[in-house]
Structures are given as C-alpha cells and as structure tokens.
Short mmCIF file of C-alpha atoms and ligand atoms in Angstrom, two decimals:
data_model
loop_
_atom_site.label_atom_id
_atom_site.label_comp_id
_atom_site.label_asym_id
_atom_site.label_seq_id
_atom_site.Cartn_x
_atom_site.Cartn_y
_atom_site.Cartn_z
CA MET Q 1 -4.37 6.28 -20.43
CA ARG Q 2 -2.72 6.60 -17.12
CA SER Q 3 -4.59 7.63 -13.93
CA GLU Q 4 -2.71 8.86 -10.85
CA SER Q 5 -5.77 9.04 -8.52
CA ALA Q 6 -9.15 7.57 -7.82
CA GLU Q 7 -10.58 10.93 -8.87
CA ALA Q 8 -8.83 10.69 -12.24
CA THR Q 9 -10.27 7.14 -12.70
CA GLU Q 10 -13.74 8.45 -11.86
CA ARG Q 11 -13.29 11.18 -14.53
CA ALA Q 12 -12.28 8.54 -17.02
CA GLY Q 13 -15.50 6.75 -16.25
CA ALA Q 14 -17.42 9.93 -16.76
CA ASP Q 15 -15.74 10.57 -20.06
CA LEU Q 16 -16.74 7.13 -21.29
CA ALA Q 17 -20.30 7.63 -20.01
CA ALA Q 18 -20.74 10.66 -22.28
CA LEU Q 19 -20.19 8.35 -25.31
CA LEU Q 20 -22.68 5.62 -24.29
CA ARG Q 21 -26.17 5.00 -25.59
CA PRO Q 22 -29.23 3.18 -24.19
CA GLY Q 23 -28.68 -0.59 -24.40
CA ASP Q 24 -24.87 -0.42 -24.23
CA VAL Q 25 -22.97 -2.98 -22.26
CA VAL Q 26 -19.50 -2.03 -20.82
CA LEU Q 27 -17.28 -4.88 -19.47
CA VAL Q 28 -14.84 -3.70 -16.87
CA SER Q 29 -11.88 -6.04 -16.16
CA GLY Q 30 -8.90 -5.90 -13.81
CA ASP Q 31 -7.56 -7.30 -10.62
CA LEU Q 32 -9.00 -6.63 -7.15
CA GLY Q 33 -8.38 -3.05 -6.29
CA ALA Q 34 -7.52 -2.01 -9.82
CA GLY Q 35 -10.30 0.54 -9.77
CA LYS Q 36 -13.21 -1.10 -11.60
CA THR Q 37 -15.85 0.11 -9.13
CA THR Q 38 -14.20 3.54 -8.97
CA PHE Q 39 -14.48 3.78 -12.77
CA VAL Q 40 -18.02 2.56 -12.85
CA ARG Q 41 -18.87 5.06 -10.03
CA GLY Q 42 -17.61 7.96 -12.16
CA ALA Q 43 -19.69 6.70 -15.16
CA LEU Q 44 -22.85 6.18 -13.01
CA ARG Q 45 -22.53 9.64 -11.41
CA ALA Q 46 -22.19 11.26 -14.85
CA LEU Q 47 -25.35 9.35 -15.90
CA GLY Q 48 -27.29 10.84 -13.01
CA VAL Q 49 -26.90 8.42 -10.09
CA THR Q 50 -26.68 10.43 -6.78
CA GLU Q 51 -26.76 7.54 -4.29
CA ALA Q 52 -23.64 5.83 -3.12
CA VAL Q 53 -22.06 3.45 -5.65
CA THR Q 54 -20.27 0.51 -4.11
CA SER Q 55 -19.57 -2.90 -5.53
CA PRO Q 56 -22.62 -5.13 -5.35
CA THR Q 57 -21.42 -7.68 -2.83
CA PHE Q 58 -24.33 -9.83 -1.63
CA VAL Q 59 -26.32 -9.49 -4.84
CA VAL Q 60 -25.14 -9.97 -8.39
CA GLY Q 61 -26.20 -6.45 -9.45
CA VAL Q 62 -27.81 -3.19 -8.70
CA LEU Q 63 -30.26 -1.16 -10.72
CA TYR Q 64 -30.41 2.59 -10.75
CA ASP Q 65 -32.69 5.14 -12.34
CA GLY Q 66 -30.39 7.23 -14.42
CA ALA Q 67 -31.14 10.69 -15.86
CA VAL Q 68 -31.93 9.20 -19.27
CA GLY Q 69 -32.92 5.61 -18.47
CA PRO Q 70 -32.17 2.52 -16.39
CA LEU Q 71 -28.61 1.79 -15.37
CA ALA Q 72 -27.26 -1.56 -14.07
CA HIS Q 73 -24.02 -2.33 -12.22
CA LEU Q 74 -23.12 -6.03 -12.08
CA ASP Q 75 -20.25 -7.67 -10.20
CA LEU Q 76 -19.85 -11.33 -11.10
CA TYR Q 77 -16.80 -11.94 -8.85
CA ARG Q 78 -18.61 -14.45 -6.72
CA LEU Q 79 -20.10 -16.38 -9.65
CA ALA Q 80 -18.38 -19.66 -10.41
CA GLY Q 81 -19.87 -19.42 -13.94
CA LEU Q 82 -23.26 -18.91 -15.42
CA ALA Q 83 -23.77 -22.43 -16.53
CA ASP Q 84 -25.07 -23.61 -13.19
CA GLU Q 85 -27.12 -20.52 -12.45
CA ASP Q 86 -30.74 -19.74 -13.12
CA PRO Q 87 -30.68 -18.76 -16.81
CA GLY Q 88 -32.68 -15.65 -16.06
CA LEU Q 89 -30.33 -14.45 -13.26
CA LEU Q 90 -28.94 -11.53 -15.19
CA ASP Q 91 -32.01 -10.68 -17.30
CA PRO Q 92 -33.15 -7.73 -15.13
CA TYR Q 93 -29.82 -6.00 -15.70
CA PHE Q 94 -29.92 -5.93 -19.54
CA GLY Q 95 -32.38 -4.26 -21.71
CA PRO Q 96 -32.78 -2.12 -24.82
CA ASP Q 97 -32.81 1.04 -22.69
CA THR Q 98 -30.42 -0.03 -19.99
CA VAL Q 99 -26.75 1.00 -19.85
CA THR Q 100 -25.08 -1.96 -18.06
CA PHE Q 101 -21.64 -2.00 -16.51
CA VAL Q 102 -20.16 -5.47 -15.67
CA GLU Q 103 -17.19 -6.07 -13.31
CA TRP Q 104 -15.51 -9.51 -13.56
CA PRO Q 105 -17.15 -10.36 -16.89
CA GLU Q 106 -14.71 -13.22 -17.21
CA ARG Q 107 -16.80 -15.10 -14.61
CA ALA Q 108 -19.61 -15.35 -17.15
CA GLU Q 109 -17.45 -17.70 -19.25
CA SER Q 110 -18.67 -16.21 -22.46
CA GLU Q 111 -19.89 -12.89 -23.57
CA GLU Q 112 -22.97 -14.43 -25.17
CA LEU Q 113 -24.19 -15.36 -21.74
CA LEU Q 114 -24.18 -11.69 -20.73
CA GLY Q 115 -27.65 -11.21 -22.04
CA GLY Q 116 -26.66 -11.92 -25.66
CA ARG Q 117 -26.15 -8.27 -26.12
CA ALA Q 118 -23.58 -6.38 -28.13
CA ILE Q 119 -20.69 -5.24 -25.99
CA ALA Q 120 -20.14 -1.56 -26.50
CA ARG Q 121 -16.78 -1.28 -24.68
CA HIS Q 122 -14.14 -3.39 -22.98
CA VAL Q 123 -12.38 -1.41 -20.21
CA THR Q 124 -9.29 -2.87 -18.69
CA LEU Q 125 -7.68 -1.41 -15.54
CA ALA Q 126 -4.30 -2.43 -14.10
CA HIS Q 127 -2.17 -1.46 -11.20
CA ALA Q 128 0.84 0.65 -12.23
CA GLY Q 129 2.58 1.14 -8.87
CA GLY Q 130 1.20 3.05 -5.85
CA ASP Q 131 -1.95 5.04 -6.79
CA ALA Q 132 -1.19 4.81 -10.59
CA ARG Q 133 -3.36 2.75 -12.84
CA THR Q 134 -3.51 2.14 -16.54
CA ILE Q 135 -6.96 2.33 -18.12
CA GLU Q 136 -7.61 0.94 -21.53
CA VAL Q 137 -10.89 1.38 -23.32
CA ALA Q 138 -11.37 -0.75 -26.42
CA PRO Q 139 -14.42 -1.23 -28.71
P1 ADP S 1 -12.05 -2.95 -7.89
O1 ADP S 1 -13.49 -2.62 -8.08
O2 ADP S 1 -11.26 -3.09 -9.13
O3 ADP S 1 -11.80 -4.03 -6.97
P2 ADP S 1 -12.17 -0.43 -6.37
O4 ADP S 1 -12.47 0.68 -7.35
O5 ADP S 1 -13.18 -0.92 -5.54
O6 ADP S 1 -11.45 -1.59 -7.24
O7 ADP S 1 -11.00 0.05 -5.49
C1 ADP S 1 -9.83 0.75 -5.90
C2 ADP S 1 -9.13 1.28 -4.69
O8 ADP S 1 -7.93 1.89 -5.03
C3 ADP S 1 -9.97 2.40 -3.98
O9 ADP S 1 -9.80 2.37 -2.61
C4 ADP S 1 -9.37 3.66 -4.59
O10 ADP S 1 -9.55 4.77 -3.76
C5 ADP S 1 -7.96 3.27 -4.73
N1 ADP S 1 -7.18 4.00 -5.75
C6 ADP S 1 -6.01 4.65 -5.52
N2 ADP S 1 -5.59 5.09 -6.68
C7 ADP S 1 -6.48 4.83 -7.72
C8 ADP S 1 -6.59 5.12 -9.12
N3 ADP S 1 -5.65 5.75 -9.74
N4 ADP S 1 -7.69 4.68 -9.68
C9 ADP S 1 -8.62 3.95 -9.03
N5 ADP S 1 -8.61 3.65 -7.73
C10 ADP S 1 -7.53 4.14 -7.03
MG1 MG S 2 -15.25 -3.75 -7.62
#
C-alpha cells in the first residue's frame, strides 16, 4: 500500500495489529526514517499501549503490558550481529504470549537467532518521495 502521512502509517500498523496473535513476531524493515517506528507505534497503540512509543535507543528493546498480553519492541540497529552478543540478550523479548516487533531484523544475521520463533509477518517500508511511503506486509 501507499501511505501519504505518518498518521496513515500508524493506521497501517493498527490494521496489522488486529490480525496478530500471542507469540507472533513481526519484522519491520526499511531505511532510516522510512517509518518503522511510526508503524510499530500504531500497532502498539492498537494493542493497548498508552505510554509514548519511541525507538529503543540505548537498550535493545522495550517491553510493554498490552491489553491482551506482553508486547515487545526491539531495535537492532546498533547491533553488529548477534554472534558476539550474550546468547540470552533477546530472550526477554520473545515468548509464547508476547507479540514482538523487530526493527532492523537484518542485524540479527539470521531469523533463527531471533528467538527461534516463527515469523508471522515481514513488513517493509520505503521512502516514496516527500511524506509518501510504500508499506508491504508479507507472510
Ligand atoms: P524509522 O523507525 O524507520 O527510522 P520513524 O518512524 O522513526 O522511522 O520516522 C519516520 C519519520 O518520517 C517521522 O518523523 C514521521 O513523522 C515522518 N513521516 C512523514 N511521512 C511519513 C509517512 N507517510 N509514514 C511514516 N512516517 C512519516
Ligand atoms: Mg526506528
């Protein structure tokens, strides 16, 4: 789809959120400023998060209490790769009841390292001139 505003990207996140189930992992890819955090914010809001949603900057992730269960928002941008990290680094952010959103999943080097969990959706955002963005949601 095409989004013409940050609000429309938040709505796209909310629309996806309505389809998610506990344990789902959503990978969110795209360049800096493409709208990954904006998309995740819309999804987290729809899932009951009322506090501010910003990109986790000094920590790898943030946990929230959602309306239905735990929610996690990871940003792996600053990770050089998971191979050199504590193997349990990401464990708190994945679980059978947790819905997990991952920005910069490419940094993990392989999807198996992302908690070994099934990936529910791959979301890709891209700049399309000005405030326009393309948003693709794939299984
Ligand atoms: P990322 O997490 O991909 O680096 P952010 O969501 O943090 O990107 O930032 C996107 C920036 O672009 C925000 O300042 C947002 O307000 C702005 N923006 C403008 N148009 C859009 C749009 N259509 N979708 C998403 N963000 C947009
Ligand atoms: Mg971001």
